[in-house]
PDB file of C-alpha atoms in Angstrom:
ATOM      1  CA  UNK A   1      22.717  21.938 -57.720  1.00 52.00           C
ATOM      2  CA  UNK A   2      21.906  18.345 -56.878  1.00 72.00           C
ATOM      3  CA  UNK A   3      19.263  17.636 -59.502  1.00 92.00           C
ATOM      4  CA  UNK A   4      15.618  16.729 -59.097  1.00 95.00           C
ATOM      5  CA  UNK A   5      14.738  15.442 -55.633  1.00 95.00           C
ATOM      6  CA  UNK A   6      11.667  13.563 -54.462  1.00 96.00           C
ATOM      7  CA  UNK A   7      10.315  12.733 -51.064  1.00 96.00           C
ATOM      8  CA  UNK A   8       9.598  10.197 -49.716  1.00 97.00           C
ATOM      9  CA  UNK A   9      11.550   7.593 -51.645  1.00 95.00           C
ATOM     10  CA  UNK A  10       9.267   4.801 -50.477  1.00 96.00           C
ATOM     11  CA  UNK A  11       5.720   4.782 -49.160  1.00 97.00           C
ATOM     12  CA  UNK A  12       3.636   1.863 -47.952  1.00 97.00           C
ATOM     13  CA  UNK A  13       0.008   2.597 -47.218  1.00 97.00           C
ATOM     14  CA  UNK A  14      -3.252   0.804 -46.704  1.00 97.00           C
ATOM     15  CA  UNK A  15      -5.988   0.908 -49.293  1.00 97.00           C
ATOM     16  CA  UNK A  16      -8.250   3.890 -48.768  1.00 97.00           C
ATOM     17  CA  UNK A  17      -5.616   6.132 -47.216  1.00 97.00           C
ATOM     18  CA  UNK A  18      -4.434   9.409 -48.749  1.00 98.00           C
ATOM     19  CA  UNK A  19      -0.802   9.939 -49.697  1.00 98.00           C
ATOM     20  CA  UNK A  20       1.165  13.001 -50.804  1.00 98.00           C
ATOM     21  CA  UNK A  21       4.480  13.099 -52.617  1.00 98.00           C
ATOM     22  CA  UNK A  22       6.792  16.044 -53.080  1.00 98.00           C
ATOM     23  CA  UNK A  23       9.105  16.964 -55.948  1.00 98.00           C
ATOM     24  CA  UNK A  24      11.776  19.672 -55.972  1.00 97.00           C
ATOM     25  CA  UNK A  25      12.921  20.392 -59.527  1.00 96.00           C
ATOM     26  CA  UNK A  26      16.309  21.629 -60.648  1.00 94.00           C
ATOM     27  CA  UNK A  27      16.446  25.321 -59.817  1.00 91.00           C
ATOM     28  CA  UNK A  28      15.472  27.628 -62.698  1.00 87.00           C
ATOM     29  CA  UNK A  29      13.611  24.822 -64.443  1.00 91.00           C
ATOM     30  CA  UNK A  30      10.229  26.181 -65.439  1.00 90.00           C
ATOM     31  CA  UNK A  31       8.678  22.907 -66.518  1.00 92.00           C
ATOM     32  CA  UNK A  32       7.814  20.144 -64.058  1.00 95.00           C
ATOM     33  CA  UNK A  33       6.354  16.765 -65.017  1.00 95.00           C
ATOM     34  CA  UNK A  34       4.864  13.815 -63.200  1.00 96.00           C
ATOM     35  CA  UNK A  35       5.038  10.273 -64.599  1.00 96.00           C
ATOM     36  CA  UNK A  36       4.006   6.886 -63.286  1.00 96.00           C
ATOM     37  CA  UNK A  37       5.943   3.715 -63.969  1.00 95.00           C
ATOM     38  CA  UNK A  38       4.766   0.163 -63.297  1.00 94.00           C
ATOM     39  CA  UNK A  39       6.932  -2.926 -63.388  1.00 91.00           C
ATOM     40  CA  UNK A  40       8.223  -3.778 -66.843  1.00 89.00           C
ATOM     41  CA  UNK A  41       6.795  -0.660 -68.445  1.00 93.00           C
ATOM     42  CA  UNK A  42       8.162   2.690 -69.465  1.00 94.00           C
ATOM     43  CA  UNK A  43       7.043   5.805 -67.579  1.00 95.00           C
ATOM     44  CA  UNK A  44       3.567   7.121 -68.448  1.00 94.00           C
ATOM     45  CA  UNK A  45       2.806  10.831 -68.469  1.00 93.00           C
ATOM     46  CA  UNK A  46       0.429  12.110 -65.792  1.00 94.00           C
ATOM     47  CA  UNK A  47       0.612  15.902 -65.811  1.00 94.00           C
ATOM     48  CA  UNK A  48       2.913  18.873 -66.241  1.00 93.00           C
ATOM     49  CA  UNK A  49       3.350  22.457 -65.089  1.00 93.00           C
ATOM     50  CA  UNK A  50       4.773  25.580 -66.647  1.00 91.00           C
ATOM     51  CA  UNK A  51       5.736  27.557 -63.543  1.00 91.00           C
ATOM     52  CA  UNK A  52       2.614  27.359 -61.349  1.00 92.00           C
ATOM     53  CA  UNK A  53       0.160  26.654 -64.180  1.00 92.00           C
ATOM     54  CA  UNK A  54      -0.945  23.069 -64.737  1.00 91.00           C
ATOM     55  CA  UNK A  55      -1.092  22.830 -68.526  1.00 89.00           C
ATOM     56  CA  UNK A  56      -2.146  19.266 -69.180  1.00 86.00           C
ATOM     57  CA  UNK A  57      -3.490  16.250 -67.368  1.00 88.00           C
ATOM     58  CA  UNK A  58      -3.515  12.726 -68.734  1.00 88.00           C
ATOM     59  CA  UNK A  59      -6.698  10.704 -68.715  1.00 86.00           C
ATOM     60  CA  UNK A  60      -4.714   8.375 -66.428  1.00 82.00           C
ATOM     61  CA  UNK A  61      -5.088  11.040 -63.753  1.00 85.00           C
ATOM     62  CA  UNK A  62      -8.420  10.171 -62.188  1.00 87.00           C
ATOM     63  CA  UNK A  63     -10.374  12.441 -59.859  1.00 91.00           C
ATOM     64  CA  UNK A  64      -8.533  10.886 -56.930  1.00 95.00           C
ATOM     65  CA  UNK A  65      -5.280  12.433 -58.128  1.00 96.00           C
ATOM     66  CA  UNK A  66      -4.391  16.083 -57.741  1.00 95.00           C
ATOM     67  CA  UNK A  67      -1.160  17.932 -58.364  1.00 96.00           C
ATOM     68  CA  UNK A  68      -0.100  21.432 -57.420  1.00 96.00           C
ATOM     69  CA  UNK A  69       2.848  23.711 -57.890  1.00 96.00           C
ATOM     70  CA  UNK A  70       1.735  26.730 -55.877  1.00 90.00           C
ATOM     71  CA  UNK A  71       4.777  28.981 -56.181  1.00 86.00           C
ATOM     72  CA  UNK A  72       6.227  27.628 -59.355  1.00 84.00           C
ATOM     73  CA  UNK A  73       8.989  25.793 -57.507  1.00 90.00           C
ATOM     74  CA  UNK A  74       8.270  22.460 -55.767  1.00 96.00           C
ATOM     75  CA  UNK A  75       5.233  20.361 -56.624  1.00 97.00           C
ATOM     76  CA  UNK A  76       3.043  17.912 -54.739  1.00 97.00           C
ATOM     77  CA  UNK A  77       1.078  14.958 -56.040  1.00 97.00           C
ATOM     78  CA  UNK A  78      -1.742  13.715 -53.832  1.00 97.00           C
ATOM     79  CA  UNK A  79      -3.643  10.473 -54.236  1.00 97.00           C
ATOM     80  CA  UNK A  80      -6.853  10.196 -52.290  1.00 97.00           C
ATOM     81  CA  UNK A  81      -8.519   6.909 -51.298  1.00 97.00           C
ATOM     82  CA  UNK A  82      -5.627   4.871 -52.621  1.00 97.00           C
ATOM     83  CA  UNK A  83      -6.289   1.611 -54.463  1.00 96.00           C
ATOM     84  CA  UNK A  84      -4.000  -1.354 -55.001  1.00 96.00           C
ATOM     85  CA  UNK A  85      -3.770  -0.394 -58.672  1.00 95.00           C
ATOM     86  CA  UNK A  86      -2.055   2.837 -57.644  1.00 96.00           C
ATOM     87  CA  UNK A  87       1.033   0.861 -56.618  1.00 97.00           C
ATOM     88  CA  UNK A  88       3.813   2.120 -58.873  1.00 96.00           C
ATOM     89  CA  UNK A  89       6.896   4.303 -59.039  1.00 96.00           C
ATOM     90  CA  UNK A  90       5.966   7.979 -59.289  1.00 97.00           C
ATOM     91  CA  UNK A  91       8.627   9.944 -61.133  1.00 97.00           C
ATOM     92  CA  UNK A  92       9.079  13.667 -61.317  1.00 97.00           C
ATOM     93  CA  UNK A  93      11.085  15.407 -64.036  1.00 96.00           C
ATOM     94  CA  UNK A  94      11.964  18.991 -64.847  1.00 94.00           C
ATOM     95  CA  UNK A  95      13.225  20.951 -67.822  1.00 91.00           C
ATOM     96  CA  UNK A  96      14.140  24.512 -68.682  1.00 88.00           C
ATOM     97  CA  UNK A  97      11.336  24.590 -71.214  1.00 77.00           C
ATOM     98  CA  UNK A  98      10.930  25.301 -74.935  1.00 70.00           C
ATOM     99  CA  UNK A  99      13.345  27.715 -76.489  1.00 68.00           C
ATOM    100  CA  UNK A 100      15.972  26.868 -73.877  1.00 68.00           C
ATOM    101  CA  UNK A 101      16.201  23.102 -73.394  1.00 76.00           C
ATOM    102  CA  UNK A 102      13.509  20.475 -73.609  1.00 80.00           C
ATOM    103  CA  UNK A 103      15.579  17.726 -72.029  1.00 89.00           C
ATOM    104  CA  UNK A 104      13.714  16.331 -69.063  1.00 92.00           C
ATOM    105  CA  UNK A 105      15.783  15.287 -66.055  1.00 94.00           C
ATOM    106  CA  UNK A 106      14.279  12.794 -63.674  1.00 95.00           C
ATOM    107  CA  UNK A 107      14.298  12.500 -59.919  1.00 95.00           C
ATOM    108  CA  UNK A 108      14.857   9.231 -58.040  1.00 94.00           C
ATOM    109  CA  UNK A 109      11.126   8.541 -57.790  1.00 95.00           C
ATOM    110  CA  UNK A 110       8.729   7.626 -54.998  1.00 97.00           C
ATOM    111  CA  UNK A 111       7.847   3.957 -54.900  1.00 96.00           C
ATOM    112  CA  UNK A 112       4.288   3.496 -53.632  1.00 97.00           C
ATOM    113  CA  UNK A 113       2.912   0.198 -52.380  1.00 97.00           C
ATOM    114  CA  UNK A 114      -0.772   0.042 -51.515  1.00 97.00           C
ATOM    115  CA  UNK A 115      -1.726  -2.938 -49.361  1.00 96.00           C
TER     116      UNK A 115
ATOM    117  CA  UNK B   1      -2.192   8.081 -80.103  1.00 80.00           C
ATOM    118  CA  UNK B   2       1.590   8.345 -79.987  1.00 85.00           C
ATOM    119  CA  UNK B   3       3.405   5.009 -79.945  1.00 92.00           C
ATOM    120  CA  UNK B   4       7.003   3.966 -79.273  1.00 96.00           C
ATOM    121  CA  UNK B   5       8.189   0.384 -79.775  1.00 97.00           C
ATOM    122  CA  UNK B   6      11.564  -0.884 -78.634  1.00 98.00           C
ATOM    123  CA  UNK B   7      13.329  -4.078 -79.588  1.00 97.00           C
ATOM    124  CA  UNK B   8      14.570  -6.411 -78.418  1.00 97.00           C
ATOM    125  CA  UNK B   9      12.749  -6.490 -75.094  1.00 96.00           C
ATOM    126  CA  UNK B  10      15.793  -8.046 -73.481  1.00 97.00           C
ATOM    127  CA  UNK B  11      19.324  -8.820 -74.487  1.00 97.00           C
ATOM    128  CA  UNK B  12      22.097 -10.786 -72.794  1.00 98.00           C
ATOM    129  CA  UNK B  13      25.658 -10.435 -74.084  1.00 97.00           C
ATOM    130  CA  UNK B  14      29.201 -10.976 -72.883  1.00 97.00           C
ATOM    131  CA  UNK B  15      31.420  -8.169 -71.714  1.00 97.00           C
ATOM    132  CA  UNK B  16      33.239  -6.640 -74.656  1.00 97.00           C
ATOM    133  CA  UNK B  17      30.481  -7.315 -77.169  1.00 97.00           C
ATOM    134  CA  UNK B  18      28.819  -4.555 -79.193  1.00 98.00           C
ATOM    135  CA  UNK B  19      25.044  -4.143 -78.990  1.00 98.00           C
ATOM    136  CA  UNK B  20      22.445  -2.272 -81.012  1.00 98.00           C
ATOM    137  CA  UNK B  21      19.121  -1.299 -79.495  1.00 98.00           C
ATOM    138  CA  UNK B  22      16.199  -0.289 -81.678  1.00 98.00           C
ATOM    139  CA  UNK B  23      13.401   2.208 -81.284  1.00 98.00           C
ATOM    140  CA  UNK B  24      10.595   2.885 -83.754  1.00 97.00           C
ATOM    141  CA  UNK B  25       7.857   5.453 -83.298  1.00 96.00           C
ATOM    142  CA  UNK B  26       4.557   6.781 -84.580  1.00 93.00           C
ATOM    143  CA  UNK B  27       4.038  10.316 -83.361  1.00 87.00           C
ATOM    144  CA  UNK B  28       1.954  13.267 -84.415  1.00 82.00           C
ATOM    145  CA  UNK B  29       4.200  16.247 -85.007  1.00 83.00           C
ATOM    146  CA  UNK B  30       7.509  14.763 -83.959  1.00 88.00           C
ATOM    147  CA  UNK B  31       9.893  17.109 -82.188  1.00 88.00           C
ATOM    148  CA  UNK B  32      12.687  15.018 -80.710  1.00 91.00           C
ATOM    149  CA  UNK B  33      13.681  11.538 -79.541  1.00 95.00           C
ATOM    150  CA  UNK B  34      15.460  10.880 -76.273  1.00 95.00           C
ATOM    151  CA  UNK B  35      17.350   7.915 -74.881  1.00 97.00           C
ATOM    152  CA  UNK B  36      17.565   7.225 -71.159  1.00 97.00           C
ATOM    153  CA  UNK B  37      19.372   4.603 -69.082  1.00 97.00           C
ATOM    154  CA  UNK B  38      17.513   3.255 -66.072  1.00 95.00           C
ATOM    155  CA  UNK B  39      19.100   1.156 -63.402  1.00 91.00           C
ATOM    156  CA  UNK B  40      17.275   0.598 -60.128  1.00 80.00           C
ATOM    157  CA  UNK B  41      16.224   4.199 -59.956  1.00 80.00           C
ATOM    158  CA  UNK B  42      15.266   7.138 -62.123  1.00 85.00           C
ATOM    159  CA  UNK B  43      16.007   7.332 -65.838  1.00 92.00           C
ATOM    160  CA  UNK B  44      19.328   9.023 -66.583  1.00 94.00           C
ATOM    161  CA  UNK B  45      19.478  11.140 -69.723  1.00 95.00           C
ATOM    162  CA  UNK B  46      21.776   9.905 -72.511  1.00 96.00           C
ATOM    163  CA  UNK B  47      20.931  11.638 -75.789  1.00 94.00           C
ATOM    164  CA  UNK B  48      18.421  13.923 -77.447  1.00 93.00           C
ATOM    165  CA  UNK B  49      18.077  13.611 -81.229  1.00 95.00           C
ATOM    166  CA  UNK B  50      16.202  16.055 -83.419  1.00 91.00           C
ATOM    167  CA  UNK B  51      17.818  15.822 -86.857  1.00 88.00           C
ATOM    168  CA  UNK B  52      18.104  12.834 -89.161  1.00 89.00           C
ATOM    169  CA  UNK B  53      21.455  11.272 -89.916  1.00 89.00           C
ATOM    170  CA  UNK B  54      23.502  13.146 -87.336  1.00 90.00           C
ATOM    171  CA  UNK B  55      25.198  10.761 -84.949  1.00 93.00           C
ATOM    172  CA  UNK B  56      25.465  11.716 -81.314  1.00 94.00           C
ATOM    173  CA  UNK B  57      28.320  10.141 -79.410  1.00 96.00           C
ATOM    174  CA  UNK B  58      29.347   9.897 -75.787  1.00 95.00           C
ATOM    175  CA  UNK B  59      32.223   7.584 -75.042  1.00 97.00           C
ATOM    176  CA  UNK B  60      31.239   4.065 -76.038  1.00 98.00           C
ATOM    177  CA  UNK B  61      27.610   5.057 -76.666  1.00 98.00           C
ATOM    178  CA  UNK B  62      26.281   6.499 -79.885  1.00 98.00           C
ATOM    179  CA  UNK B  63      22.868   7.088 -81.371  1.00 97.00           C
ATOM    180  CA  UNK B  64      21.333   8.153 -84.650  1.00 96.00           C
ATOM    181  CA  UNK B  65      17.860   9.097 -85.842  1.00 96.00           C
ATOM    182  CA  UNK B  66      16.110   8.353 -89.146  1.00 95.00           C
ATOM    183  CA  UNK B  67      13.066  10.611 -89.433  1.00 90.00           C
ATOM    184  CA  UNK B  68      12.061   9.180 -92.788  1.00 92.00           C
ATOM    185  CA  UNK B  69      11.846   5.608 -91.532  1.00 92.00           C
ATOM    186  CA  UNK B  70      10.784   6.715 -88.038  1.00 94.00           C
ATOM    187  CA  UNK B  71      13.379   4.918 -85.977  1.00 95.00           C
ATOM    188  CA  UNK B  72      16.489   5.373 -83.916  1.00 97.00           C
ATOM    189  CA  UNK B  73      19.267   3.068 -82.792  1.00 98.00           C
ATOM    190  CA  UNK B  74      21.489   3.163 -79.736  1.00 98.00           C
ATOM    191  CA  UNK B  75      24.874   1.470 -80.068  1.00 98.00           C
ATOM    192  CA  UNK B  76      27.113   0.462 -77.205  1.00 98.00           C
ATOM    193  CA  UNK B  77      30.584  -0.789 -78.068  1.00 98.00           C
ATOM    194  CA  UNK B  78      32.983  -2.745 -75.833  1.00 98.00           C
ATOM    195  CA  UNK B  79      30.217  -3.327 -73.308  1.00 98.00           C
ATOM    196  CA  UNK B  80      30.979  -3.427 -69.585  1.00 97.00           C
ATOM    197  CA  UNK B  81      29.014  -4.839 -66.665  1.00 96.00           C
ATOM    198  CA  UNK B  82      28.129  -1.294 -65.674  1.00 96.00           C
ATOM    199  CA  UNK B  83      26.144  -0.996 -68.894  1.00 97.00           C
ATOM    200  CA  UNK B  84      23.595  -3.465 -67.540  1.00 97.00           C
ATOM    201  CA  UNK B  85      20.342  -1.529 -67.288  1.00 97.00           C
ATOM    202  CA  UNK B  86      17.021  -0.874 -68.959  1.00 97.00           C
ATOM    203  CA  UNK B  87      17.402   1.498 -71.900  1.00 98.00           C
ATOM    204  CA  UNK B  88      14.348   3.628 -72.556  1.00 97.00           C
ATOM    205  CA  UNK B  89      13.474   5.445 -75.735  1.00 97.00           C
ATOM    206  CA  UNK B  90      11.027   8.356 -75.573  1.00 96.00           C
ATOM    207  CA  UNK B  91       9.555  10.764 -78.070  1.00 94.00           C
ATOM    208  CA  UNK B  92       8.591  14.385 -77.513  1.00 89.00           C
ATOM    209  CA  UNK B  93       5.746  15.551 -79.697  1.00 82.00           C
ATOM    210  CA  UNK B  94       4.874  19.052 -80.647  1.00 69.00           C
ATOM    211  CA  UNK B  95       1.119  19.099 -80.549  1.00 58.00           C
ATOM    212  CA  UNK B  96       0.213  21.418 -77.725  1.00 56.00           C
ATOM    213  CA  UNK B  97       1.772  19.335 -75.010  1.00 65.00           C
ATOM    214  CA  UNK B  98       5.204  18.557 -73.681  1.00 74.00           C
ATOM    215  CA  UNK B  99       4.845  14.970 -72.584  1.00 84.00           C
ATOM    216  CA  UNK B 100       7.345  12.226 -73.304  1.00 91.00           C
ATOM    217  CA  UNK B 101       5.917   9.010 -74.698  1.00 93.00           C
ATOM    218  CA  UNK B 102       8.109   6.099 -73.657  1.00 96.00           C
ATOM    219  CA  UNK B 103       8.643   2.630 -75.026  1.00 96.00           C
ATOM    220  CA  UNK B 104       8.708  -0.332 -72.668  1.00 96.00           C
ATOM    221  CA  UNK B 105      12.483  -0.411 -72.727  1.00 96.00           C
ATOM    222  CA  UNK B 106      15.203  -2.918 -73.564  1.00 97.00           C
ATOM    223  CA  UNK B 107      16.701  -4.760 -70.620  1.00 97.00           C
ATOM    224  CA  UNK B 108      20.402  -5.224 -71.297  1.00 98.00           C
ATOM    225  CA  UNK B 109      22.428  -7.687 -69.227  1.00 98.00           C
ATOM    226  CA  UNK B 110      26.194  -7.877 -69.584  1.00 97.00           C
ATOM    227  CA  UNK B 111      27.802 -11.127 -68.446  1.00 97.00           C
ATOM    228  CA  UNK B 112      31.371 -10.774 -67.145  1.00 94.00           C
TER     229      UNK B 112
END
């Protein structure tokens, strides 16, 4: 197993365009998390899934953001009508879940630049 | 709102020195504290601490948690240039969600 993977690693887009990122968690990890990290800051929680169920969304996740995990495996994060303030590193993490292991392992991230 | 504060914000030392990084927190229903190392990519897991006073050790790195005073320290002995990174502290709360709340990190630079 190669760990959490994310695609693409970098994305440059123009303001107003839609973008979609993909995350493949470590196999058998039930929990999947999305975080956003801006320069000089620690990652900030956006949302998480237990299998295919989205259990919590941060107030940082505006209506332009949507995340899915349709089959309880990979997840996608879509940003509609991107704004320059969306420029950040988007990190995905996964864990086995409570009762097994709560340690979250991170993927390499998708760096988004909105022009 | 959960809060994690790390100090110092940055630290520059010579190779071979020992460093101590600090993390204090205010969290509702604390569950565990985690340390990560971040170079130019994703955070890499170092330690998870749940009990007070029990030191976790991995090579030259060690960490301990004080749940009474609400802080943790990360020690690195005999530092090497490969230790240069941002060290992130995060807290997992147990209040109906599973999110990690991160501090802003300590940027450690090791001078050869």
